[in-house]
XYZ file of N, CA and C in Angstrom:
423
model
N 0.752 -1.345 0.291
C -0.055 0.154 -0.029
C 0.849 1.250 -0.141
N 0.625 2.201 -0.828
C 1.272 3.346 -1.108
C 0.865 4.426 0.054
N 1.741 4.846 0.935
C 1.776 6.002 1.906
C 2.787 7.207 1.255
N 2.070 8.190 0.945
C 3.219 9.174 0.550
C 3.875 9.996 1.471
N 5.345 9.813 0.917
C 5.871 10.389 1.861
C 5.949 11.958 2.630
N 6.555 12.083 3.444
C 6.502 13.953 4.128
C 6.967 14.790 3.455
N 7.852 14.165 2.648
C 8.862 15.665 1.953
C 9.074 14.692 0.555
N 8.765 14.672 -0.096
C 9.179 14.062 -1.565
C 10.959 14.539 -1.949
N 10.827 16.023 -1.974
C 12.351 15.962 -2.419
C 13.427 15.214 -1.409
N 12.784 15.060 -0.384
C 13.865 14.394 0.515
C 14.248 12.947 -0.026
N 13.577 12.632 -0.736
C 13.639 11.007 -1.776
C 14.743 11.122 -2.826
N 15.103 12.557 -3.212
C 16.070 12.523 -4.151
C 17.438 12.977 -4.030
N 18.715 12.644 -4.646
C 19.590 13.886 -4.531
C 19.875 14.545 -4.922
N 19.029 15.526 -5.847
C 18.869 16.805 -5.975
C 18.506 17.763 -5.124
N 19.149 18.863 -5.147
C 18.565 19.858 -4.446
C 18.341 21.263 -4.681
N 17.856 21.995 -4.021
C 17.128 23.163 -4.672
C 18.848 24.291 -5.197
N 18.267 24.739 -6.077
C 17.537 24.723 -6.858
C 17.188 24.413 -8.341
N 17.680 23.079 -8.006
C 17.482 21.685 -9.361
C 16.464 21.073 -8.857
N 15.548 20.817 -8.323
C 14.309 20.086 -8.012
C 13.258 20.077 -8.767
N 13.122 19.375 -9.143
C 11.884 19.408 -10.519
C 10.803 18.416 -10.354
N 10.620 18.048 -9.016
C 9.484 17.573 -8.334
C 8.840 18.029 -7.677
N 7.634 18.123 -7.021
C 7.036 18.286 -5.871
C 6.407 17.329 -4.869
N 6.166 16.492 -5.572
C 4.751 15.578 -4.801
C 4.912 13.994 -5.468
N 5.543 13.113 -4.259
C 5.044 11.734 -5.038
C 4.111 11.197 -4.744
N 3.260 11.160 -5.921
C 1.787 10.965 -5.484
C 1.264 9.418 -6.023
N 2.143 8.608 -6.461
C 1.764 7.088 -6.386
C 3.130 6.519 -6.783
N 3.305 5.173 -6.268
C 4.183 4.217 -6.317
C 4.007 2.751 -5.915
N 3.880 2.159 -6.708
C 4.347 0.681 -6.897
C 5.719 -0.220 -7.118
N 5.358 -1.690 -7.676
C 6.540 -1.900 -8.012
C 6.670 -1.778 -9.836
N 5.899 -0.937 -10.110
C 5.916 -1.110 -12.089
C 5.935 0.383 -12.260
N 5.282 1.359 -11.821
C 5.187 2.429 -11.709
C 5.389 3.443 -10.903
N 5.477 4.791 -10.913
C 5.403 6.080 -9.852
C 4.963 7.001 -10.758
N 4.143 8.118 -9.618
C 4.279 9.177 -10.480
C 4.411 10.451 -9.444
N 4.538 11.680 -10.312
C 4.779 12.801 -9.262
C 3.854 14.018 -9.750
N 4.460 15.231 -9.143
C 3.323 16.090 -9.568
C 4.466 17.389 -9.222
N 4.259 18.560 -10.267
C 5.382 19.326 -10.116
C 4.618 20.434 -10.680
N 4.712 21.830 -9.738
C 4.217 23.114 -10.652
C 5.423 24.079 -10.986
N 5.512 24.613 -12.483
C 6.356 24.945 -12.516
C 6.463 26.278 -12.508
N 7.706 26.733 -11.578
C 7.895 27.876 -10.922
C 8.777 29.164 -11.676
N 8.331 30.364 -11.972
C 8.996 31.476 -12.302
C 10.415 31.538 -12.297
N 11.062 31.138 -11.252
C 12.652 31.113 -10.343
C 13.064 29.889 -10.875
N 12.529 28.885 -11.615
C 13.044 27.506 -11.979
C 14.279 27.821 -13.090
N 15.528 27.050 -12.513
C 16.524 27.462 -13.119
C 16.659 26.925 -14.701
N 15.769 26.168 -15.197
C 15.463 25.855 -16.591
C 14.044 26.230 -17.413
N 13.423 27.355 -16.346
C 12.465 28.535 -17.297
C 13.060 29.377 -17.802
N 13.019 29.680 -18.862
C 13.462 30.638 -20.083
C 12.169 31.253 -20.939
N 12.204 32.474 -20.922
C 11.107 33.118 -21.668
C 9.466 32.721 -21.158
N 9.491 31.873 -20.107
C 7.954 31.598 -19.392
C 7.953 30.439 -19.387
N 8.742 29.274 -19.911
C 8.648 28.158 -20.258
C 9.586 26.995 -19.688
N 8.990 26.022 -19.332
C 10.094 25.026 -19.034
C 10.631 24.327 -20.053
N 12.293 24.194 -20.090
C 12.458 24.018 -21.309
C 12.736 22.244 -21.615
N 13.164 21.837 -22.563
C 12.929 20.797 -22.907
C 14.039 19.667 -21.768
N 15.096 20.371 -21.283
C 16.093 19.649 -20.313
C 15.168 19.629 -19.259
N 14.341 20.579 -18.584
C 13.309 20.479 -17.826
C 12.707 19.112 -17.861
N 11.818 18.856 -18.651
C 11.263 18.147 -18.859
C 11.751 16.715 -18.621
N 12.952 16.467 -19.177
C 13.685 15.025 -19.252
C 14.024 15.171 -17.935
N 14.523 16.297 -17.071
C 15.322 15.814 -15.811
C 13.985 15.654 -14.985
N 12.921 16.078 -15.144
C 11.468 15.901 -14.487
C 10.853 14.422 -14.350
N 11.431 13.509 -15.644
C 11.191 12.575 -15.671
C 12.090 11.399 -14.807
N 13.647 12.171 -14.857
C 15.165 11.448 -14.403
C 14.041 11.383 -12.595
N 14.121 12.859 -12.256
C 13.646 12.922 -11.285
C 12.660 12.066 -10.500
N 11.639 11.885 -11.279
C 10.540 10.904 -10.920
C 11.093 9.294 -10.527
N 11.825 9.129 -11.511
C 12.637 7.403 -11.150
C 13.319 7.540 -9.991
N 14.075 8.665 -9.682
C 14.692 9.046 -8.138
C 14.001 8.808 -7.072
N 12.774 9.509 -7.639
C 11.709 9.507 -6.452
C 11.372 8.214 -5.591
N 11.296 7.658 -7.118
C 10.651 5.948 -6.610
C 12.067 5.051 -5.875
N 13.377 5.289 -6.633
C 14.074 4.792 -5.868
C 14.618 4.988 -4.236
N 13.815 6.572 -4.201
C 14.046 6.755 -2.723
C 13.048 6.331 -1.714
N 12.108 6.466 -2.530
C 11.151 5.880 -1.810
C 11.084 4.225 -1.243
N 11.684 3.243 -2.426
C 12.128 2.272 -1.833
C 13.306 2.140 -1.093
N 13.921 2.645 -1.205
C 15.259 2.729 0.114
C 14.494 3.272 1.389
N 13.684 3.930 1.270
C 13.319 4.760 2.776
C 12.486 3.567 2.998
N 11.529 2.766 2.329
C 10.615 1.813 3.303
C 11.540 0.481 3.216
N 12.125 0.384 2.795
C 13.247 -1.185 2.911
C 14.385 -0.124 3.845
N 14.385 0.795 4.799
C 15.196 1.156 5.224
C 16.706 0.644 4.640
N 17.092 1.158 3.461
C 18.524 1.057 2.918
C 19.039 2.496 3.010
N 20.129 3.047 2.718
C 20.448 3.996 2.310
C 20.250 4.545 1.096
N 20.014 5.630 0.704
C 19.693 6.449 -0.003
C 20.748 6.194 -1.202
N 20.173 5.727 -2.641
C 20.566 5.381 -3.739
C 21.093 6.905 -4.804
N 21.566 6.811 -5.671
C 22.248 7.731 -6.382
C 21.601 7.013 -7.662
N 21.100 7.956 -8.898
C 20.882 7.361 -10.232
C 21.572 8.492 -11.040
N 21.899 7.660 -12.171
C 22.668 8.356 -13.407
C 22.247 8.134 -14.724
N 21.474 8.927 -15.097
C 21.091 8.691 -16.813
C 21.838 8.061 -17.552
N 21.607 6.848 -17.927
C 22.402 6.493 -18.881
C 22.234 6.669 -20.504
N 20.988 6.583 -20.463
C 20.576 6.965 -22.268
C 19.136 7.475 -22.141
N 19.135 7.802 -23.303
C 17.941 8.378 -23.375
C 17.122 8.338 -24.746
N 16.004 7.917 -25.032
C 15.944 7.401 -26.430
C 14.400 7.636 -26.596
N 14.075 7.749 -28.136
C 12.511 7.760 -28.382
C 11.966 9.406 -27.538
N 12.805 10.646 -27.284
C 12.326 11.575 -26.589
C 11.396 12.426 -27.659
N 10.422 12.646 -27.336
C 9.571 13.390 -27.971
C 8.920 14.848 -27.203
N 9.155 15.696 -27.505
C 8.122 16.837 -26.946
C 7.361 17.390 -27.683
N 6.424 17.340 -27.252
C 4.890 18.142 -28.059
C 4.573 19.491 -27.734
N 4.869 20.050 -26.404
C 4.763 21.392 -26.076
C 5.514 21.445 -24.567
N 5.830 22.713 -24.603
C 6.989 23.095 -23.405
C 5.753 23.262 -22.324
N 5.513 23.286 -20.892
C 4.494 23.909 -19.839
C 5.140 25.489 -19.583
N 4.202 26.169 -19.143
C 4.494 27.499 -18.881
C 4.425 27.350 -17.146
N 4.924 28.520 -16.796
C 5.166 29.103 -15.448
C 3.629 28.925 -15.142
N 3.556 28.067 -13.600
C 2.566 27.718 -12.671
C 1.242 26.591 -13.590
N 2.375 26.240 -14.404
C 1.672 25.219 -15.025
C 1.775 23.468 -14.239
N 0.787 22.998 -13.935
C 1.112 21.554 -12.748
C 1.434 20.244 -13.744
N 2.218 19.980 -13.999
C 2.544 18.731 -14.482
C 2.616 17.340 -13.377
N 2.023 16.569 -14.475
C 1.965 15.254 -13.613
C 2.899 14.119 -14.657
N 3.679 13.465 -13.835
C 4.751 12.466 -14.353
C 4.716 11.064 -14.188
N 4.453 10.016 -14.898
C 4.616 8.934 -14.806
C 5.698 7.947 -15.272
N 6.427 7.466 -14.187
C 7.554 6.282 -15.008
C 6.810 5.196 -14.849
N 6.963 4.098 -15.931
C 6.786 2.644 -16.041
C 8.094 2.068 -16.056
N 8.191 1.144 -15.107
C 9.469 -0.046 -15.300
C 9.352 -0.969 -16.219
N 10.291 -1.069 -17.533
C 9.895 -1.815 -18.491
C 10.824 -3.182 -18.105
N 12.283 -2.846 -17.979
C 12.769 -4.030 -17.464
C 13.851 -3.215 -15.799
N 13.975 -4.171 -15.157
C 15.018 -4.236 -14.333
C 16.480 -4.896 -14.309
N 17.665 -4.789 -14.589
C 18.722 -6.029 -14.252
C 19.429 -5.365 -13.453
N 19.596 -5.901 -12.174
C 20.945 -5.799 -11.099
C 20.490 -3.989 -11.354
N 21.512 -3.400 -11.428
C 21.392 -1.706 -11.191
C 20.782 -0.828 -12.076
N 20.380 -1.348 -13.059
C 19.900 -1.102 -14.529
C 18.826 -1.072 -14.578
N 18.010 0.364 -14.764
C 16.277 0.365 -14.905
C 16.300 0.697 -16.014
N 15.530 0.115 -17.027
C 15.269 0.592 -18.182
C 13.554 0.987 -17.558
N 13.074 2.562 -18.045
C 11.902 3.154 -17.789
C 11.622 3.793 -18.890
N 10.197 3.995 -18.728
C 9.156 5.059 -20.060
C 8.890 5.991 -19.270
N 8.997 7.174 -19.550
C 8.584 8.157 -19.276
C 7.911 8.953 -19.480
N 6.632 9.905 -19.212
C 5.303 10.556 -20.127
C 5.343 11.774 -18.969
N 5.161 12.871 -19.329
C 4.753 14.112 -18.680
C 3.254 14.760 -19.150
N 2.335 14.725 -18.360
C 1.715 15.456 -18.725
C 0.994 16.890 -18.049
N 0.430 17.642 -18.932
C -0.318 18.819 -18.470
C -1.657 18.655 -18.467
N -2.511 17.911 -17.311
C -3.898 17.709 -17.671
C -4.045 16.566 -18.836
N -4.813 16.581 -19.524
C -4.904 15.303 -20.499
C -3.613 15.507 -21.534
N -3.285 16.706 -21.566
C -2.553 16.804 -22.772
C -0.756 16.082 -22.361
N -0.444 15.569 -23.259
C 0.942 14.899 -23.292
C 1.924 15.941 -24.129
N 3.090 16.412 -23.221
C 3.955 17.521 -23.121
C 5.333 16.868 -23.684
N 5.616 15.698 -23.302
C 7.006 15.037 -23.182
C 6.534 13.725 -22.997
N 7.612 12.788 -23.597
C 7.693 11.164 -23.513
C 8.982 10.780 -23.778
N 9.467 9.733 -23.426
C 10.977 8.845 -23.365
C 11.330 7.838 -23.179
N 12.264 7.205 -23.641
C 12.806 5.891 -22.734
C 14.217 6.450 -21.965
N 14.497 5.949 -20.760
C 15.457 6.217 -20.592
C 16.355 5.223 -19.722
N 17.278 4.862 -19.842
C 18.236 4.057 -19.045
C 18.887 4.513 -18.279
N 18.186 4.146 -16.673
C 18.720 4.844 -15.696
C 20.047 3.897 -14.329
N 20.857 3.906 -14.011
C 21.953 3.377 -13.203
C 21.440 3.980 -11.954
N 21.324 3.047 -10.890
C 21.099 3.000 -9.743
C 22.350 2.571 -8.632
N 22.953 3.300 -8.141
C 24.037 3.019 -7.332
C 23.555 3.351 -5.814
N 23.512 1.670 -5.360
C 23.138 1.964 -3.634
C 24.278 2.990 -2.989
N 24.053 3.488 -2.055
C 25.268 4.242 -1.374
C 25.599 3.546 0.111
N 26.701 3.434 0.650
C 27.241 2.512 1.869
C 26.754 3.408 2.767
């Protein structure tokens, strides 16, 4: 059963001003979802829009929040993730300041420390971006 963490940004290694998620809203063995409100002072906002890099980072941080949530529930040390590859990236639109994004990652495959995910960023029902990503998860000692 999913229990929302008290402070989602504590689940990820990124710190302000480079945090691209606000809340982990769901997580299970196969998928995780986060929400994020685009703010004007975000380092990846330019001319009132969150750029493509911000959308990719939002997907990656959703995967990191999943790993952090698992570590928290299993009382393991925090993990650090690295993007190994991005493929089939499609950006359909860029979010504006104050847009609320919901990002979902789905685990396609996990082999040892390598997780293959599919990620999708939405604004309401509109898909803004999607991609597949290979993430390397390194457990801290």
